[in-house]
């Protein structure tokens, strides 16, 4: 698997985790008639998912930058 594809998968996974966190907290608020801050509910329901999504974003950017730097290096050599 190429580094670009790996970086893209990491970025997509990070975006999915970030968005699903708020979707679940919104559904929870609707189901239980909770009137409150959705961000606070998301933090209470899944405290580690926010950190995990940021880690996936960072890994994705790292892999994409790594792939691009190798591509530039190959064009300068050849």
GROMACS .gro file of N, CA, C and O in nm:
model
  312
    1UNK      N    1   0.085  -0.117   0.000
    1UNK     CA    2   0.000   0.000   0.000
    1UNK      C    3   0.091   0.124   0.000
    1UNK      O    4   0.187   0.132   0.075
    2UNK      N    5   0.056   0.219  -0.083
    2UNK     CA    6   0.139   0.338  -0.094
    2UNK      C    7   0.116   0.432   0.024
    2UNK      O    8   0.016   0.424   0.095
    3UNK      N    9   0.211   0.520   0.043
    3UNK     CA   10   0.202   0.615   0.154
    3UNK      C   11   0.088   0.714   0.133
    3UNK      O   12   0.025   0.758   0.228
    4UNK      N   13   0.061   0.749   0.008
    4UNK     CA   14  -0.049   0.842  -0.019
    4UNK      C   15  -0.183   0.778   0.017
    4UNK      O   16  -0.269   0.843   0.076
    5UNK      N   17  -0.201   0.652  -0.019
    5UNK     CA   18  -0.325   0.583   0.014
    5UNK      C   19  -0.339   0.567   0.165
    5UNK      O   20  -0.448   0.587   0.221
    6UNK      N   21  -0.230   0.535   0.232
    6UNK     CA   22  -0.232   0.521   0.378
    6UNK      C   23  -0.268   0.654   0.444
    6UNK      O   24  -0.350   0.659   0.536
    7UNK      N   25  -0.209   0.762   0.397
    7UNK     CA   26  -0.240   0.894   0.451
    7UNK      C   27  -0.385   0.932   0.428
    7UNK      O   28  -0.451   0.987   0.517
    8UNK      N   29  -0.437   0.899   0.311
    8UNK     CA   30  -0.576   0.928   0.281
    8UNK      C   31  -0.670   0.847   0.370
    8UNK      O   32  -0.771   0.898   0.419
    9UNK      N   33  -0.636   0.722   0.394
    9UNK     CA   34  -0.718   0.638   0.482
    9UNK      C   35  -0.715   0.692   0.624
    9UNK      O   36  -0.819   0.697   0.691
   10UNK      N   37  -0.599   0.734   0.672
   10UNK     CA   38  -0.591   0.792   0.806
   10UNK      C   39  -0.675   0.921   0.817
   10UNK      O   40  -0.746   0.942   0.915
   11UNK      N   41  -0.667   1.008   0.717
   11UNK     CA   42  -0.745   1.131   0.719
   11UNK      C   43  -0.895   1.102   0.715
   11UNK      O   44  -0.973   1.165   0.786
   12UNK      N   45  -0.934   1.007   0.632
   12UNK     CA   46  -1.076   0.971   0.623
   12UNK      C   47  -1.126   0.912   0.754
   12UNK      O   48  -1.237   0.944   0.800
   13UNK      N   49  -1.046   0.827   0.815
   13UNK     CA   50  -1.084   0.768   0.943
   13UNK      C   51  -1.095   0.874   1.051
   13UNK      O   52  -1.187   0.871   1.133
   14UNK      N   53  -1.002   0.968   1.054
   14UNK     CA   54  -1.009   1.077   1.150
   14UNK      C   55  -1.133   1.162   1.133
   14UNK      O   56  -1.199   1.199   1.230
   15UNK      N   57  -1.168   1.192   1.007
   15UNK     CA   58  -1.289   1.270   0.981
   15UNK      C   59  -1.414   1.192   1.020
   15UNK      O   60  -1.509   1.248   1.077
   16UNK      N   61  -1.414   1.062   0.994
   16UNK     CA   62  -1.528   0.978   1.031
   16UNK      C   63  -1.545   0.974   1.182
   16UNK      O   64  -1.656   0.991   1.233
   17UNK      N   65  -1.436   0.953   1.255
   17UNK     CA   66  -1.445   0.949   1.401
   17UNK      C   67  -1.491   1.082   1.459
   17UNK      O   68  -1.571   1.086   1.552
   18UNK      N   69  -1.441   1.191   1.403
   18UNK     CA   70  -1.478   1.324   1.451
   18UNK      C   71  -1.626   1.350   1.431
   18UNK      O   72  -1.696   1.399   1.520
   19UNK      N   73  -1.676   1.314   1.313
   19UNK     CA   74  -1.817   1.343   1.284
   19UNK      C   75  -1.912   1.246   1.354
   19UNK      O   76  -2.019   1.286   1.400
   20UNK      N   77  -1.874   1.120   1.366
   20UNK     CA   78  -1.963   1.021   1.428
   20UNK      C   79  -1.979   1.050   1.577
   20UNK      O   80  -2.083   1.021   1.635
   21UNK      N   81  -1.879   1.110   1.636
   21UNK     CA   82  -1.886   1.147   1.777
   21UNK      C   83  -2.001   1.244   1.803
   21UNK      O   84  -2.080   1.227   1.896
   22UNK      N   85  -2.012   1.345   1.717
   22UNK     CA   86  -2.118   1.443   1.732
   22UNK      C   87  -2.254   1.390   1.687
   22UNK      O   88  -2.357   1.428   1.741
   23UNK      N   89  -2.253   1.301   1.590
   23UNK     CA   90  -2.378   1.240   1.547
   23UNK      C   91  -2.438   1.157   1.659
   23UNK      O   92  -2.558   1.167   1.688
   24UNK      N   93  -2.357   1.075   1.724
   24UNK     CA   94  -2.407   0.994   1.835
   24UNK      C   95  -2.456   1.079   1.951
   24UNK      O   96  -2.558   1.049   2.013
   25UNK      N   97  -2.384   1.185   1.983
   25UNK     CA   98  -2.429   1.269   2.094
   25UNK      C   99  -2.557   1.344   2.059
   25UNK      O  100  -2.642   1.366   2.145
   26UNK      N  101  -2.576   1.379   1.932
   26UNK     CA  102  -2.701   1.443   1.891
   26UNK      C  103  -2.818   1.344   1.900
   26UNK      O  104  -2.927   1.380   1.944
   27UNK      N  105  -2.794   1.221   1.856
   27UNK     CA  106  -2.899   1.119   1.866
   27UNK      C  107  -2.932   1.090   2.012
   27UNK      O  108  -3.050   1.068   2.046
   28UNK      N  109  -2.833   1.090   2.098
   28UNK     CA  110  -2.855   1.069   2.240
   28UNK      C  111  -2.941   1.183   2.298
   28UNK      O  112  -3.033   1.159   2.375
   29UNK      N  113  -2.909   1.305   2.258
   29UNK     CA  114  -2.986   1.419   2.307
   29UNK      C  115  -3.130   1.414   2.259
   29UNK      O  116  -3.222   1.448   2.333
   30UNK      N  117  -3.151   1.371   2.137
   30UNK     CA  118  -3.287   1.360   2.084
   30UNK      C  119  -3.363   1.249   2.155
   30UNK      O  120  -3.480   1.265   2.192
   31UNK      N  121  -3.299   1.136   2.176
   31UNK     CA  122  -3.366   1.020   2.235
   31UNK      C  123  -3.408   1.044   2.380
   31UNK      O  124  -3.512   0.996   2.424
   32UNK      N  125  -3.326   1.115   2.454
   32UNK     CA  126  -3.353   1.134   2.596
   32UNK      C  127  -3.397   1.276   2.631
   32UNK      O  128  -3.393   1.316   2.747
   33UNK      N  129  -3.439   1.351   2.530
   33UNK     CA  130  -3.487   1.489   2.549
   33UNK      C  131  -3.390   1.572   2.633
   33UNK      O  132  -3.429   1.646   2.722
   34UNK      N  133  -3.264   1.556   2.604
   34UNK     CA  134  -3.162   1.629   2.677
   34UNK      C  135  -3.142   1.765   2.612
   34UNK      O  136  -3.117   1.776   2.492
   35UNK      N  137  -3.156   1.868   2.691
   35UNK     CA  138  -3.130   2.002   2.641
   35UNK      C  139  -3.000   2.048   2.703
   35UNK      O  140  -2.991   2.075   2.822
   36UNK      N  141  -2.899   2.052   2.623
   36UNK     CA  142  -2.769   2.092   2.672
   36UNK      C  143  -2.672   2.109   2.557
   36UNK      O  144  -2.710   2.102   2.440
   37UNK      N  145  -2.550   2.129   2.592
   37UNK     CA  146  -2.446   2.149   2.493
   37UNK      C  147  -2.408   2.014   2.430
   37UNK      O  148  -2.376   1.919   2.501
   38UNK      N  149  -2.413   2.007   2.297
   38UNK     CA  150  -2.380   1.883   2.227
   38UNK      C  151  -2.231   1.850   2.246
   38UNK      O  152  -2.195   1.734   2.261
   39UNK      N  153  -2.147   1.951   2.249
   39UNK     CA  154  -2.004   1.927   2.269
   39UNK      C  155  -1.978   1.865   2.405
   39UNK      O  156  -1.897   1.774   2.419
   40UNK      N  157  -2.048   1.913   2.506
   40UNK     CA  158  -2.033   1.857   2.641
   40UNK      C  159  -2.082   1.713   2.645
   40UNK      O  160  -2.019   1.626   2.706
   41UNK      N  161  -2.192   1.685   2.579
   41UNK     CA  162  -2.246   1.549   2.572
   41UNK      C  163  -2.149   1.457   2.499
   41UNK      O  164  -2.127   1.343   2.541
   42UNK      N  165  -2.091   1.505   2.390
   42UNK     CA  166  -1.996   1.424   2.314
   42UNK      C  167  -1.872   1.393   2.398
   42UNK      O  168  -1.819   1.281   2.393
   43UNK      N  169  -1.828   1.489   2.476
   43UNK     CA  170  -1.710   1.468   2.560
   43UNK      C  171  -1.740   1.368   2.671
   43UNK      O  172  -1.656   1.284   2.704
   44UNK      N  173  -1.860   1.373   2.726
   44UNK     CA  174  -1.897   1.279   2.832
   44UNK      C  175  -1.915   1.137   2.778
   44UNK      O  176  -1.876   1.040   2.842
   45UNK      N  177  -1.975   1.126   2.660
   45UNK     CA  178  -2.004   0.994   2.605
   45UNK      C  179  -1.880   0.923   2.553
   45UNK      O  180  -1.866   0.802   2.569
   46UNK      N  181  -1.793   0.995   2.488
   46UNK     CA  182  -1.675   0.933   2.427
   46UNK      C  183  -1.554   1.024   2.441
   46UNK      O  184  -1.518   1.095   2.348
   47UNK      N  185  -1.491   1.022   2.558
   47UNK     CA  186  -1.381   1.116   2.580
   47UNK      C  187  -1.256   1.088   2.495
   47UNK      O  188  -1.185   1.180   2.459
   48UNK      N  189  -1.232   0.964   2.461
   48UNK     CA  190  -1.110   0.932   2.387
   48UNK      C  191  -1.121   0.944   2.237
   48UNK      O  192  -1.020   0.948   2.167
   49UNK      N  193  -1.243   0.952   2.186
   49UNK     CA  194  -1.261   0.955   2.041
   49UNK      C  195  -1.210   1.085   1.981
   49UNK      O  196  -1.154   1.086   1.871
   50UNK      N  197  -1.225   1.195   2.051
   50UNK     CA  198  -1.173   1.322   2.001
   50UNK      C  199  -1.022   1.321   1.987
   50UNK      O  200  -0.967   1.366   1.887
   51UNK      N  201  -0.957   1.267   2.087
   51UNK     CA  202  -0.810   1.256   2.083
   51UNK      C  203  -0.767   1.160   1.973
   51UNK      O  204  -0.672   1.186   1.899
   52UNK      N  205  -0.840   1.050   1.960
   52UNK     CA  206  -0.808   0.951   1.857
   52UNK      C  207  -0.825   1.008   1.717
   52UNK      O  208  -0.743   0.981   1.628
   53UNK      N  209  -0.927   1.089   1.697
   53UNK     CA  210  -0.946   1.149   1.564
   53UNK      C  211  -0.834   1.247   1.531
   53UNK      O  212  -0.787   1.251   1.417
   54UNK      N  213  -0.786   1.321   1.630
   54UNK     CA  214  -0.674   1.413   1.606
   54UNK      C  215  -0.547   1.335   1.574
   54UNK      O  216  -0.469   1.374   1.485
   55UNK      N  217  -0.526   1.223   1.642
   55UNK     CA  218  -0.409   1.139   1.614
   55UNK      C  219  -0.415   1.086   1.470
   55UNK      O  220  -0.314   1.087   1.399
   56UNK      N  221  -0.534   1.043   1.426
   56UNK     CA  222  -0.548   0.996   1.289
   56UNK      C  223  -0.523   1.107   1.188
   56UNK      O  224  -0.460   1.085   1.084
   57UNK      N  225  -0.571   1.229   1.217
   57UNK     CA  226  -0.544   1.342   1.130
   57UNK      C  227  -0.394   1.369   1.118
   57UNK      O  228  -0.341   1.388   1.009
   58UNK      N  229  -0.325   1.368   1.230
   58UNK     CA  230  -0.181   1.395   1.230
   58UNK      C  231  -0.105   1.287   1.153
   58UNK      O  232  -0.016   1.317   1.073
   59UNK      N  233  -0.143   1.161   1.176
   59UNK     CA  234  -0.080   1.052   1.101
   59UNK      C  235  -0.105   1.064   0.952
   59UNK      O  236  -0.015   1.039   0.870
   60UNK      N  237  -0.226   1.101   0.914
   60UNK     CA  238  -0.259   1.116   0.773
   60UNK      C  239  -0.177   1.226   0.707
   60UNK      O  240  -0.123   1.208   0.597
   61UNK      N  241  -0.166   1.339   0.773
   61UNK     CA  242  -0.086   1.449   0.718
   61UNK      C  243   0.061   1.409   0.711
   61UNK      O  244   0.130   1.437   0.612
   62UNK      N  245   0.110   1.339   0.813
   62UNK     CA  246   0.248   1.293   0.812
   62UNK      C  247   0.276   1.202   0.693
   62UNK      O  248   0.377   1.220   0.622
   63UNK      N  249   0.189   1.105   0.668
   63UNK     CA  250   0.209   1.014   0.556
   63UNK      C  251   0.202   1.086   0.422
   63UNK      O  252   0.279   1.056   0.330
   64UNK      N  253   0.111   1.182   0.408
   64UNK     CA  254   0.101   1.255   0.282
   64UNK      C  255   0.224   1.342   0.257
   64UNK      O  256   0.276   1.349   0.145
   65UNK      N  257   0.272   1.407   0.362
   65UNK     CA  258   0.394   1.489   0.347
   65UNK      C  259   0.514   1.400   0.315
   65UNK      O  260   0.598   1.434   0.230
   66UNK      N  261   0.521   1.285   0.379
   66UNK     CA  262   0.629   1.190   0.355
   66UNK      C  263   0.627   1.142   0.209
   66UNK      O  264   0.731   1.137   0.143
   67UNK      N  265   0.510   1.110   0.157
   67UNK     CA  266   0.499   1.063   0.018
   67UNK      C  267   0.538   1.174  -0.079
   67UNK      O  268   0.608   1.149  -0.178
   68UNK      N  269   0.495   1.295  -0.052
   68UNK     CA  270   0.529   1.406  -0.141
   68UNK      C  271   0.677   1.439  -0.137
   68UNK      O  272   0.737   1.472  -0.239
   69UNK      N  273   0.737   1.431  -0.020
   69UNK     CA  274   0.881   1.459  -0.011
   69UNK      C  275   0.962   1.353  -0.084
   69UNK      O  276   1.063   1.385  -0.147
   70UNK      N  277   0.918   1.229  -0.080
   70UNK     CA  278   0.987   1.124  -0.156
   70UNK      C  279   0.969   1.145  -0.306
   70UNK      O  280   1.061   1.120  -0.384
   71UNK      N  281   0.852   1.190  -0.348
   71UNK     CA  282   0.828   1.216  -0.490
   71UNK      C  283   0.916   1.331  -0.540
   71UNK      O  284   0.972   1.323  -0.650
   72UNK      N  285   0.931   1.435  -0.459
   72UNK     CA  286   1.017   1.548  -0.498
   72UNK      C  287   1.162   1.502  -0.502
   72UNK      O  288   1.237   1.541  -0.592
   73UNK      N  289   1.202   1.420  -0.408
   73UNK     CA  290   1.338   1.369  -0.404
   73UNK      C  291   1.371   1.286  -0.527
   73UNK      O  292   1.478   1.297  -0.586
   74UNK      N  293   1.274   1.202  -0.572
   74UNK     CA  294   1.296   1.120  -0.692
   74UNK      C  295   1.305   1.204  -0.818
   74UNK      O  296   1.383   1.173  -0.908
   75UNK      N  297   1.228   1.311  -0.827
   75UNK     CA  298   1.234   1.396  -0.946
   75UNK      C  299   1.363   1.474  -0.951
   75UNK      O  300   1.415   1.503  -1.060
   76UNK      N  301   1.418   1.510  -0.837
   76UNK     CA  302   1.546   1.583  -0.836
   76UNK      C  303   1.661   1.490  -0.872
   76UNK      O  304   1.758   1.534  -0.934
   77UNK      N  305   1.653   1.363  -0.833
   77UNK     CA  306   1.760   1.267  -0.863
   77UNK      C  307   1.757   1.226  -1.011
   77UNK      O  308   1.860   1.204  -1.071
   78UNK      N  309   1.639   1.210  -1.065
   78UNK     CA  310   1.627   1.153  -1.200
   78UNK      C  311   1.599   1.251  -1.303
   78UNK      O  312   1.632   1.321  -1.376
   0.00000   0.00000   0.00000
